Coordinates of C-alpha atoms in Angstrom, one line a residue:
M1 CA 74.4 105.0 -32.6
A2 CA 76.0 106.1 -29.3
A3 CA 72.6 106.4 -27.7
E4 CA 71.5 102.8 -28.5
M5 CA 74.5 101.0 -27.0
P6 CA 73.2 100.9 -23.4
N7 CA 70.0 99.0 -24.4
A8 CA 72.1 96.4 -26.2
G9 CA 74.2 96.0 -23.1
A10 CA 71.1 95.6 -20.9
A11 CA 69.8 92.8 -23.1
A12 CA 73.2 91.2 -23.0
S13 CA 73.1 91.4 -19.3
I14 CA 70.3 88.6 -19.0
S15 CA 72.1 85.4 -18.3
P16 CA 71.2 82.1 -19.8
D17 CA 70.7 80.6 -16.3
F18 CA 67.9 83.0 -15.6
L19 CA 66.2 82.1 -18.8
E20 CA 66.5 78.4 -18.0
Q21 CA 65.0 79.0 -14.5
L22 CA 62.2 80.9 -16.1
A23 CA 61.5 78.0 -18.5
E24 CA 61.5 75.5 -15.7
M25 CA 59.1 77.6 -13.6
S26 CA 56.7 77.8 -16.6
E27 CA 57.0 74.1 -17.2
K28 CA 56.4 73.3 -13.5
R29 CA 53.3 75.5 -13.4
T30 CA 51.9 73.9 -16.5
R31 CA 52.6 70.5 -15.0
D32 CA 50.8 71.5 -11.8
I33 CA 47.8 72.6 -13.8
Y34 CA 47.6 69.3 -15.7
D35 CA 48.1 67.3 -12.4
R36 CA 45.3 69.2 -10.8
L37 CA 43.0 68.6 -13.8
D38 CA 43.9 64.9 -13.8
H39 CA 43.2 64.6 -10.1
Q40 CA 39.8 66.3 -10.6
A41 CA 38.9 64.0 -13.5
F42 CA 40.0 61.0 -11.4
E43 CA 37.8 62.1 -8.5
R44 CA 34.8 62.6 -10.9
Q45 CA 35.4 59.2 -12.3
K46 CA 35.6 57.6 -8.9
Q47 CA 32.4 59.4 -7.9
H48 CA 30.6 58.2 -11.0
T49 CA 31.8 54.6 -10.5
L50 CA 30.5 54.7 -6.9
E51 CA 27.1 56.0 -8.1
L52 CA 27.0 53.2 -10.8
A53 CA 27.7 50.6 -8.1
L54 CA 25.0 52.0 -5.9
A55 CA 22.5 52.1 -8.8
A56 CA 23.4 48.5 -9.7
Q57 CA 22.9 47.4 -6.1
E58 CA 19.5 49.2 -5.9
H59 CA 18.5 47.6 -9.2
Q60 CA 19.5 44.2 -7.9
L61 CA 17.3 44.7 -4.8
V62 CA 14.3 45.7 -6.9
L63 CA 14.8 42.7 -9.1
Q64 CA 15.0 40.4 -6.1
K65 CA 11.8 41.9 -4.7
A66 CA 10.0 41.4 -8.0
L67 CA 11.2 37.8 -8.2
W68 CA 10.1 37.1 -4.6
A69 CA 6.7 38.7 -5.5
Q70 CA 6.4 36.4 -8.5
V71 CA 7.4 33.4 -6.4
N72 CA 4.8 34.3 -3.8
E73 CA 2.1 34.9 -6.4
A74 CA 2.8 31.5 -8.0
K75 CA 2.8 29.9 -4.6
N76 CA -0.5 31.5 -3.7
R77 CA -2.0 30.6 -7.1
R78 CA -0.8 27.0 -6.7
E79 CA -2.4 26.9 -3.2
V80 CA -5.7 28.2 -4.6
Q81 CA -5.6 25.7 -7.4
E82 CA -4.9 22.9 -5.0
R83 CA -7.7 24.1 -2.7
Q84 CA -10.1 24.3 -5.7
A85 CA -9.1 20.9 -6.9
H86 CA -9.6 19.5 -3.4
E87 CA -13.0 21.1 -3.2
I88 CA -13.9 19.7 -6.7
Q89 CA -12.7 16.3 -5.6
V90 CA -14.8 16.4 -2.5
T91 CA -17.8 17.6 -4.4
E92 CA -17.4 14.8 -7.0
E93 CA -17.0 12.3 -4.2
T94 CA -20.1 13.6 -2.6
L95 CA -22.0 13.4 -5.9
R96 CA -20.8 9.8 -6.5
R97 CA -21.7 8.8 -3.0
K98 CA -25.1 10.4 -3.3
A99 CA -25.6 8.8 -6.7
A100 CA -24.7 5.4 -5.2
E101 CA -27.1 5.9 -2.3
D102 CA -29.9 7.0 -4.6
E103 CA -29.2 3.9 -6.8
Q104 CA -29.2 1.7 -3.8
A105 CA -32.5 3.2 -2.5
R106 CA -34.0 2.8 -5.9
R107 CA -33.0 -0.9 -6.1
I108 CA -34.3 -1.5 -2.6
K109 CA -37.6 0.3 -3.4
K110 CA -37.9 -1.7 -6.6
Q111 CA -37.2 -4.9 -4.8
Q112 CA -39.9 -4.0 -2.2
I113 CA -42.4 -3.3 -4.9
E114 CA -41.6 -6.7 -6.6
E115 CA -41.9 -8.5 -3.3
E116 CA -45.2 -6.8 -2.5
Q117 CA -46.5 -7.6 -6.0
A118 CA -45.4 -11.2 -5.5
K119 CA -47.2 -11.4 -2.1
R120 CA -50.3 -9.9 -3.6
A121 CA -50.3 -12.3 -6.5
K122 CA -49.8 -15.2 -4.2
A123 CA -52.6 -14.1 -1.9
Q124 CA -54.9 -13.7 -4.9
A125 CA -54.0 -17.2 -6.1
E126 CA -54.7 -18.7 -2.7
A127 CA -58.0 -16.8 -2.6
R128 CA -59.0 -18.4 -5.9
L129 CA -58.1 -21.9 -4.7
R130 CA -59.7 -21.6 -1.2
P131 CA -63.3 -23.2 -1.2
L132 CA -66.1 -21.3 0.4
P133 CA -67.1 -22.2 4.0
D134 CA -70.6 -23.6 3.0
E135 CA -69.4 -25.4 -0.1
E136 CA -67.7 -28.7 -0.6
P137 CA -65.1 -28.8 -3.3
G138 CA -66.5 -30.6 -6.3
P139 CA -65.2 -31.7 -9.6
S140 CA -66.6 -28.7 -11.4
S141 CA -66.0 -26.1 -8.7
S142 CA -62.5 -26.8 -7.5
V143 CA -61.4 -23.3 -8.7
S144 CA -63.5 -20.2 -8.3
N145 CA -63.3 -17.5 -11.0
P146 CA -60.4 -19.1 -12.9
T147 CA -58.1 -16.7 -14.8
P148 CA -56.7 -17.7 -18.1
N149 CA -52.9 -17.7 -18.5
N150 CA -53.1 -15.0 -21.2
A151 CA -55.5 -12.8 -19.3
P152 CA -54.2 -9.5 -17.9
S153 CA -53.5 -9.3 -14.2
Q154 CA -56.2 -7.6 -12.0
S155 CA -53.7 -6.1 -9.6
K156 CA -53.8 -2.3 -9.3
E157 CA -50.0 -2.0 -9.4
P158 CA -48.4 -2.7 -12.8
P159 CA -45.7 -5.4 -12.7
A160 CA -42.1 -4.4 -12.7
A161 CA -41.6 -5.8 -16.2
S162 CA -44.1 -3.3 -17.6
Q163 CA -41.8 -0.3 -16.8
P164 CA -40.2 1.2 -19.9
S165 CA -36.7 0.1 -20.5
G166 CA -33.8 2.4 -21.1
T167 CA -33.3 6.0 -19.9
T168 CA -35.4 8.7 -21.3
L169 CA -35.6 12.4 -20.4
T170 CA -39.2 13.3 -20.4
S171 CA -42.6 12.1 -21.3
A172 CA -41.9 13.4 -24.8
S173 CA -40.2 10.0 -25.6
Y174 CA -43.7 8.5 -25.2
R175 CA -44.4 9.9 -28.6
N176 CA -41.8 7.7 -30.2
S177 CA -42.8 4.4 -28.7
P178 CA -45.7 2.1 -29.9
Q179 CA -48.9 3.2 -28.2
P180 CA -51.7 0.9 -27.0
Q181 CA -54.9 1.2 -29.0
H182 CA -57.8 2.7 -27.1
T183 CA -61.4 2.8 -28.0
P184 CA -63.3 6.0 -27.4
S185 CA -64.7 4.5 -24.2
Q186 CA -61.3 3.4 -23.0
A187 CA -59.5 6.8 -23.0
P188 CA -56.8 7.0 -20.3
S189 CA -57.8 8.7 -17.1
S190 CA -56.4 12.1 -16.1
K191 CA -54.7 10.5 -13.2
A192 CA -52.8 8.1 -15.4
A193 CA -51.9 10.9 -17.8
S194 CA -50.5 13.1 -15.1
R195 CA -48.3 10.5 -13.6
P196 CA -44.6 11.2 -14.4
Q197 CA -42.8 8.7 -16.6
V198 CA -40.3 6.4 -14.9
N199 CA -37.0 7.5 -16.3
G200 CA -34.5 5.9 -14.0
F201 CA -33.0 9.2 -12.8
A202 CA -32.0 9.6 -9.2
S203 CA -33.8 12.9 -8.7
P204 CA -37.2 14.3 -9.9
I205 CA -37.3 15.5 -13.5
P206 CA -39.4 18.5 -14.5
Q207 CA -42.1 17.3 -16.9
P208 CA -42.9 19.3 -20.0
R209 CA -46.4 20.2 -21.1
T210 CA -48.5 17.2 -22.1
E211 CA -48.2 16.4 -25.8
A212 CA -50.0 14.0 -28.0
P213 CA -48.2 11.2 -30.0
S214 CA -46.2 12.6 -32.9
P215 CA -47.1 11.8 -36.5
K216 CA -45.6 8.7 -38.0
A217 CA -42.6 8.8 -40.3
N218 CA -44.7 8.8 -43.5
G219 CA -46.2 12.1 -42.5
N220 CA -49.8 11.0 -42.7
L221 CA -51.5 13.4 -40.3
A222 CA -55.0 12.8 -41.3
K223 CA -55.3 9.7 -39.2
Q224 CA -53.9 11.3 -36.1
K225 CA -56.4 12.0 -33.3
P226 CA -56.6 15.5 -31.8
P227 CA -54.4 16.0 -28.8
I228 CA -56.1 15.5 -25.4
Q229 CA -56.3 18.8 -23.6
S230 CA -54.9 18.9 -20.1
Q231 CA -56.9 20.3 -17.2
D232 CA -54.9 23.6 -17.5
S233 CA -55.8 24.0 -21.1
Q234 CA -59.4 23.2 -20.5
R235 CA -59.5 25.7 -17.7
S236 CA -58.0 28.4 -19.8
T237 CA -60.7 28.2 -22.5
S238 CA -63.3 29.3 -20.0
G239 CA -61.5 31.7 -17.7
V240 CA -58.8 33.3 -19.8
I241 CA -58.9 35.7 -22.7
Q242 CA -57.7 33.8 -25.7
P243 CA -55.1 35.7 -27.7
T244 CA -55.2 36.1 -31.5
L245 CA -52.3 33.7 -31.9
Q246 CA -53.2 31.0 -29.4
P247 CA -52.5 27.4 -30.7
E248 CA -55.6 26.0 -32.3
S249 CA -57.0 23.1 -30.4
G250 CA -58.9 21.3 -33.2
S251 CA -56.1 21.2 -35.8
G252 CA -55.5 17.4 -35.4
L253 CA -51.8 18.0 -34.8
P254 CA -49.8 17.3 -31.7
Q255 CA -49.7 20.1 -29.1
H256 CA -46.0 20.9 -29.8
Q257 CA -46.7 21.3 -33.5
T258 CA -49.7 23.5 -33.0
T259 CA -47.7 25.7 -30.6
H260 CA -44.9 25.9 -33.1
A261 CA -47.3 26.9 -35.8
A262 CA -48.7 29.6 -33.5
Y263 CA -45.2 31.0 -33.0
L264 CA -44.6 30.9 -36.8
K265 CA -47.8 32.8 -37.3
L266 CA -46.6 35.4 -34.7
H267 CA -43.3 35.7 -36.5
Q268 CA -45.1 36.6 -39.8
H269 CA -47.4 38.9 -37.9
L270 CA -44.3 40.7 -36.5
K271 CA -42.9 41.1 -40.0
D272 CA -46.2 42.6 -41.2
F273 CA -46.4 44.9 -38.2
R274 CA -42.8 46.1 -38.7
N275 CA -43.4 46.9 -42.4
D276 CA -46.7 48.7 -41.6
F277 CA -45.1 50.7 -38.8
S278 CA -42.1 51.7 -41.1
N279 CA -44.5 52.8 -43.9
R280 CA -46.6 54.9 -41.5
L281 CA -43.3 56.3 -40.0
K282 CA -42.2 57.6 -43.5
L283 CA -45.1 60.1 -43.4
T284 CA -43.7 61.8 -40.3
P285 CA -40.1 63.0 -40.9
G286 CA -39.5 64.1 -37.3
P287 CA -40.3 60.9 -35.5
K288 CA -38.8 58.9 -38.4
K289 CA -35.4 60.4 -37.6
Q290 CA -35.6 59.7 -33.9
V291 CA -36.8 56.2 -34.4
G292 CA -34.1 55.5 -36.9
E293 CA -31.4 56.7 -34.5
W294 CA -32.8 54.4 -31.7
R295 CA -32.9 51.5 -34.1
R296 CA -29.3 52.0 -35.1
E297 CA -28.2 52.5 -31.5
I298 CA -29.8 49.3 -30.4
R299 CA -28.0 47.3 -33.1
K300 CA -24.8 49.1 -32.4
F301 CA -25.0 48.4 -28.6
I302 CA -25.7 44.7 -29.2
G303 CA -22.8 44.5 -31.6
Q304 CA -20.4 46.1 -29.0
L305 CA -20.7 43.2 -26.5
N306 CA -17.2 41.9 -25.8
G307 CA -17.7 39.4 -23.0
Q308 CA -16.8 41.7 -20.1
K309 CA -19.3 42.2 -17.4
S310 CA -19.0 46.0 -17.4
S311 CA -19.7 46.0 -21.1
T312 CA -22.8 43.9 -20.7
L313 CA -24.2 46.1 -17.9
T314 CA -23.6 49.2 -20.0
V315 CA -25.4 47.7 -23.0
V316 CA -28.3 46.7 -20.7
A317 CA -28.5 50.2 -19.2
K318 CA -28.3 52.0 -22.6
T319 CA -30.9 49.7 -24.2
R320 CA -33.2 50.2 -21.3
E321 CA -32.9 54.0 -21.6
I322 CA -33.9 53.8 -25.3
L323 CA -36.9 51.6 -24.6
Q324 CA -38.1 53.7 -21.7
A325 CA -37.8 56.8 -23.8
A326 CA -39.9 55.1 -26.5
K327 CA -42.5 54.1 -23.9
R328 CA -42.8 57.7 -22.8
T329 CA -43.2 59.0 -26.4
Q330 CA -46.7 59.9 -27.3
G331 CA -48.2 57.8 -30.1
N332 CA -50.5 55.0 -31.1
S333 CA -51.0 52.0 -28.8
V334 CA -51.7 48.4 -29.8
D335 CA -53.4 45.5 -28.1
V336 CA -50.4 43.5 -26.9
R337 CA -52.4 40.2 -26.9
Q338 CA -51.7 39.9 -30.7
F339 CA -48.0 39.5 -29.9
L340 CA -48.4 36.8 -27.3
V341 CA -48.9 33.1 -27.8
A342 CA -49.6 32.4 -24.1
P343 CA -53.0 33.7 -22.9
L344 CA -53.3 36.6 -20.5
P345 CA -55.3 36.3 -17.2
S346 CA -59.0 36.7 -17.5
T347 CA -59.0 39.8 -15.3
F348 CA -57.4 41.8 -18.0
N349 CA -59.6 44.1 -20.0
E350 CA -58.9 45.7 -23.4
S351 CA -57.5 48.9 -21.9
Q352 CA -55.0 47.0 -19.6
A353 CA -53.7 45.1 -22.7
Q354 CA -52.6 48.3 -24.5
M355 CA -48.9 49.2 -25.0
P356 CA -47.2 51.8 -27.2
S357 CA -46.7 50.5 -30.8
L358 CA -43.2 52.2 -30.8
L359 CA -42.1 50.0 -27.9
I360 CA -43.3 46.9 -29.6
Y361 CA -41.5 47.9 -32.8
L362 CA -38.2 48.5 -30.9
L363 CA -38.5 45.2 -29.0
N364 CA -38.9 43.5 -32.3
I365 CA -35.7 45.3 -33.6
F366 CA -34.0 44.3 -30.4
S367 CA -34.9 40.7 -30.8
K368 CA -33.6 40.6 -34.4
A369 CA -30.3 42.1 -33.1
I370 CA -30.0 39.4 -30.4
I371 CA -30.7 36.6 -33.0
A372 CA -28.1 38.1 -35.4
Q373 CA -25.5 38.3 -32.5
F374 CA -26.1 34.7 -31.7
V375 CA -25.7 33.6 -35.3
D376 CA -22.7 35.8 -36.2
E377 CA -20.6 35.6 -33.0
A378 CA -21.7 32.5 -31.1
G379 CA -21.7 30.5 -34.4
V380 CA -18.0 30.8 -34.4
N381 CA -17.3 30.8 -30.6
T382 CA -20.0 29.5 -28.4
K383 CA -18.6 31.3 -25.3
T384 CA -19.7 34.6 -26.8
A385 CA -23.4 33.7 -26.5
D386 CA -23.6 34.5 -22.8
P387 CA -23.5 38.3 -22.9
P388 CA -26.4 38.7 -25.5
G389 CA -28.4 36.1 -23.5
V390 CA -27.9 38.2 -20.3
V391 CA -29.0 41.4 -22.2
A392 CA -32.1 39.7 -23.7
I393 CA -33.4 38.2 -20.5
S394 CA -32.7 41.4 -18.5
I395 CA -34.8 43.4 -20.9
F396 CA -37.7 41.0 -21.1
A397 CA -37.7 40.6 -17.3
H398 CA -37.9 44.3 -16.7
K399 CA -41.3 45.4 -15.5
D400 CA -41.3 48.6 -17.6
F401 CA -41.4 46.4 -20.8
Q402 CA -44.1 44.0 -19.6
C403 CA -47.8 44.1 -19.9
Q404 CA -49.2 43.9 -16.3
E405 CA -46.2 41.8 -15.3
V406 CA -46.5 39.5 -18.3
S407 CA -43.3 39.3 -20.3
L408 CA -43.2 39.9 -24.0
I409 CA -40.4 37.4 -24.6
D410 CA -42.7 35.7 -27.1
I411 CA -41.5 38.3 -29.6
L412 CA -38.0 36.8 -29.3
L413 CA -39.2 33.2 -29.2
A414 CA -41.2 33.6 -32.4
K415 CA -37.9 34.4 -34.2
Y416 CA -36.3 31.4 -32.5
H417 CA -39.1 29.1 -33.7
A418 CA -38.6 30.4 -37.2
H419 CA -34.8 29.9 -37.2
C420 CA -34.2 26.8 -35.0
P421 CA -37.5 24.7 -34.9
L422 CA -35.7 21.5 -33.8
L423 CA -35.5 22.9 -30.3
W424 CA -39.2 22.3 -30.1
G425 CA -39.4 18.8 -31.5
I426 CA -39.7 19.7 -35.2
Y427 CA -37.7 17.6 -37.6
G428 CA -37.4 16.9 -41.3
S429 CA -35.1 15.6 -44.0
E430 CA -32.1 17.8 -44.9
G431 CA -32.2 16.4 -48.4
T432 CA -35.7 17.8 -49.4
E433 CA -37.0 21.3 -49.8
Q434 CA -39.9 20.7 -47.4
G435 CA -37.6 19.1 -44.8
R436 CA -35.1 22.0 -44.9
A437 CA -37.9 24.5 -44.5
R438 CA -39.1 22.6 -41.4
L439 CA -35.6 22.7 -40.0
G440 CA -35.2 26.4 -40.4
W441 CA -32.6 26.2 -43.1
K442 CA -32.1 29.8 -44.4
R443 CA -32.4 31.0 -47.9
E444 CA -30.3 33.8 -49.4
D445 CA -31.2 35.3 -52.8
G446 CA -33.6 32.4 -53.3
N447 CA -31.0 29.7 -52.7
W448 CA -30.3 27.6 -49.6
V449 CA -27.2 28.7 -47.7
S450 CA -24.3 26.3 -47.6
E451 CA -24.2 23.4 -45.2
Q452 CA -21.3 25.0 -43.3
R453 CA -23.2 28.3 -42.9
H454 CA -26.3 26.4 -41.8
H455 CA -24.2 24.5 -39.2
E456 CA -22.8 27.8 -38.0
R457 CA -26.3 29.2 -37.5
M458 CA -27.4 26.1 -35.6
T459 CA -24.3 26.4 -33.4
G460 CA -25.0 30.0 -32.6
L461 CA -28.7 29.5 -31.9
G462 CA -28.1 26.4 -29.8
A463 CA -25.5 28.2 -27.7
G464 CA -27.8 31.2 -27.5
F465 CA -30.7 29.2 -26.3
A466 CA -28.6 27.8 -23.5
A467 CA -27.6 31.4 -22.6
L468 CA -31.3 32.4 -22.6
S469 CA -32.8 29.5 -20.6
L470 CA -30.1 28.9 -18.0
R471 CA -30.2 32.2 -16.2
D472 CA -30.3 32.1 -12.4
F473 CA -32.9 34.4 -10.9
S474 CA -32.6 33.1 -7.3
K475 CA -31.2 36.4 -6.1
S476 CA -33.3 38.6 -8.3
K477 CA -36.6 40.4 -7.4
S478 CA -37.8 40.0 -11.0
A479 CA -39.5 36.8 -12.3
N480 CA -37.5 34.8 -14.9
P481 CA -39.3 35.2 -18.2
Y482 CA -37.8 32.0 -19.6
P483 CA -36.9 29.5 -16.8
H484 CA -34.4 26.6 -17.1
T485 CA -37.1 24.0 -17.5
N486 CA -37.2 25.1 -21.2
Y487 CA -33.6 24.0 -21.5
W488 CA -34.5 20.5 -20.3
K489 CA -37.5 20.3 -22.7
A490 CA -35.4 21.4 -25.6
M491 CA -32.7 18.8 -24.9
A492 CA -35.5 16.2 -24.5
N493 CA -37.0 17.2 -27.8
I494 CA -33.7 16.7 -29.6
I495 CA -32.8 13.4 -27.9
N496 CA -36.3 11.9 -28.4
T497 CA -36.2 12.5 -32.1
P498 CA -36.9 9.2 -33.9
P499 CA -33.6 7.6 -35.0
Q500 CA -34.5 7.6 -38.6
S501 CA -35.2 11.4 -38.4
I502 CA -32.0 12.5 -36.7
T503 CA -30.1 15.0 -38.8
Q504 CA -26.8 16.7 -38.5
S505 CA -28.7 19.8 -37.5
H506 CA -29.8 18.1 -34.3
L507 CA -26.3 16.9 -33.5
V508 CA -24.8 20.4 -34.1
A509 CA -27.4 22.2 -32.1
L510 CA -27.1 19.8 -29.2
K511 CA -23.3 20.0 -29.1
A512 CA -23.6 23.8 -29.0
M513 CA -26.0 23.7 -26.1
L514 CA -23.4 21.7 -24.1
E515 CA -20.1 23.1 -25.4
N516 CA -19.8 26.1 -23.0
P517 CA -18.6 24.8 -19.6
V518 CA -20.7 27.6 -18.0
A519 CA -23.9 26.2 -19.4
V520 CA -23.1 22.7 -18.3
T521 CA -22.2 23.9 -14.8
R522 CA -25.5 25.8 -14.5
F523 CA -27.5 22.8 -15.8
V524 CA -26.0 20.5 -13.2
G525 CA -26.5 23.2 -10.5
F526 CA -30.2 23.4 -11.3
Y527 CA -30.9 19.6 -11.6
G528 CA -28.0 17.9 -9.8
Q529 CA -27.5 14.2 -10.5
A530 CA -30.5 14.2 -12.9
A531 CA -28.6 16.6 -15.1
V532 CA -25.5 14.3 -15.1
A533 CA -27.7 11.4 -16.2
A534 CA -29.2 13.6 -18.9
L535 CA -25.8 14.7 -20.1
R536 CA -24.7 11.1 -20.3
K537 CA -27.8 10.3 -22.4
A538 CA -27.1 13.2 -24.7
V539 CA -23.4 12.7 -25.4
V540 CA -22.9 9.0 -24.8
D541 CA -26.1 7.2 -25.8
Y542 CA -27.7 9.5 -28.3
P543 CA -24.8 9.7 -30.8
N544 CA -24.9 5.9 -31.1
S545 CA -28.5 6.1 -32.5
A546 CA -27.5 8.7 -35.1
P547 CA -26.2 8.0 -38.6
S548 CA -22.5 8.3 -39.1
S549 CA -21.4 11.9 -39.9
A550 CA -18.9 14.5 -38.9
A551 CA -21.4 16.1 -36.5
R552 CA -21.9 12.7 -34.8
S553 CA -18.1 12.4 -34.4
A554 CA -17.9 15.9 -32.9
L555 CA -20.8 15.2 -30.5
S556 CA -19.1 11.9 -29.4
T557 CA -16.1 14.0 -28.2
M558 CA -18.2 16.0 -25.7
P559 CA -17.6 13.7 -22.7
D560 CA -13.9 14.7 -22.7
V561 CA -14.8 18.4 -23.3
I562 CA -17.2 18.4 -20.4
K563 CA -14.7 16.6 -18.2
K564 CA -12.0 19.2 -19.0
G565 CA -14.2 22.3 -18.9
A566 CA -16.8 21.5 -16.2
R567 CA -14.9 18.8 -14.3
I568 CA -17.8 16.3 -14.7
T569 CA -17.1 12.7 -15.6
L570 CA -19.8 11.0 -17.6

C-alpha cells in the first residue's frame, strides 16, 4: 500500500488544462487533415470541370465543322443539279429548235414537190392542147391524145395526195392497210419495193426486213400469196449454206411468221437436244457431276445479280470462266448450224461449223436462266432487267462462244419467240385456246396461268428485250450480236397490230419496254428526234386505238412517266 502511493500522486499531478490543450491539438490536427482533403477534392473537381468545358468546346467545333460540311455538300449538290437542269434545258431547246427546223424543211420540200408537180401537169396539159406545126386545128383534132378525167396521171412522181396519211413507224404498217391488186404481170418492181415508206419523221428510220402482207382477221391463209423474196434472200439461196432451221420460203405465210415458226422449231430442237444430252450424261458419272455443278453455278450467278456494276462484272467473269472450261473439255462436237436460224457464210465447211456439245448445252442453260431472271425479277421491277441483259449480250458477243465470229444468240432468241411472240408481230385472241398459245400464254400443270401472272411475264420479257437490244457497242471492239434496230422493229410490230387484234398483252409489253428511263434515254440517243416521234406514237396515239382496259389506262400514263424519268416531253 505504501509503495503504490507515489503512482497515484503522479496521475493526480496531470492538470486539467494540459488535457484540454491536448484535446484541442488533436481536434486541430483532425480539422487540418479534413481541410486538406476538402482542398484536394475541390482542386480535382475544378480540374474535372475544366476538362469537361474543353471537351464540350471541342465537340462544338467538330459539330460546326460537320454542319459546314453538310451545308457545302448541299450547296455543291444544288449547283450540280442546277447545272444539269440547265444542260437538259439547253438540250431540249436544241432538240425543239432542230425539230422545228426539220419540220420547216419538210414543209418547204413538200411545197417544192407540189409546185414542181403542178408545173409538170400544166406543161403536159399545154402540150396536149398545142397543135402540131404542120397541122391546122380541126373540129376532130383540137386535142391530141385526150386523157379521160378518171384516167391515172402519167407523171413519174406520185401526187402529194397519194402519200399515206398519219404517222407510222416502219413498212410493217403496210401490212395493215388495203393493198392494190396486182396481176402476175404487174408485180411491183424491186426499186419500188426498196423505197422507204414516208412516215413523217424528221430523221431517217431504219427499215426492218421486207415482209409480205399479213393474213386477214378471219385467219384464211390459203388465199395469201407467198412472200416476195428480197434480193438478199435470193442471193442467200445460191451462195450461202442453208441451216437446218432456216425459214421455209414456200410456206405461203408472211416472212415474219415463217421466221417465227423457224425459231419455235429451234426452241423445240433445243429441248430435244437438252434431254438427249442429259440422258447420255447419266451414263458417265464423272462428267455428270462436273456438268451438274456448272449448271447450278450458272443459275446461282444469274440469280445473284443485284443491280450493282461490280456484281454484274463478277457474274460475267464467272460465267465466262465456266463456259471456257466447258469449251476446253474433251467430248463430242455438234454442227452448230442446227442451232442457228440465220445462214452461215458460204465459205464455211462442215469442220468449221463444229463446236463442243457441252458448250451448246450450257449456253442453253444460261439462256433459260436469263429468261427466268427477266420473268421473276423484272416482272416486278423493270429496272432490274438491265443487269441480266448486260450479262447475256456480253456472253453472246464474246468471240470464244461464237462460231467463226457468228454469234449463237439465236439460242436465247428461240426462247424469247416461244415466251413473247408479240414482239415479232404475232397476235391472237386472249379469250381462245389457240389465241393464248399464239401469244405465249404459259401453262402450269395443264392449266393457263392467271392473267396477273401472265402480265408479270409480259412485263419482265418486255423490259428484258429492251435491256438486250439497246446496248451501246460504240466503244467496244466486239460486234453487237443484237443491235438496237431490233428494238425499233419490235415496237413497230406492236404498234402496227390491227386495232381489232390489240390485246392487253401488247399494251403491257409495250409499257414495260418504255418504263425504264434508261431504255428511253438510250432509244432517243440512238435515233434522236425520230425516237421522240416514235414514243409519241406509242404512248399517245396507240392507246387510243386499243379497247378500254386497265393496261390501256396504264400505258396512257407513260407520257408523264417519261417526262419525269427521262426528261422528255411528248
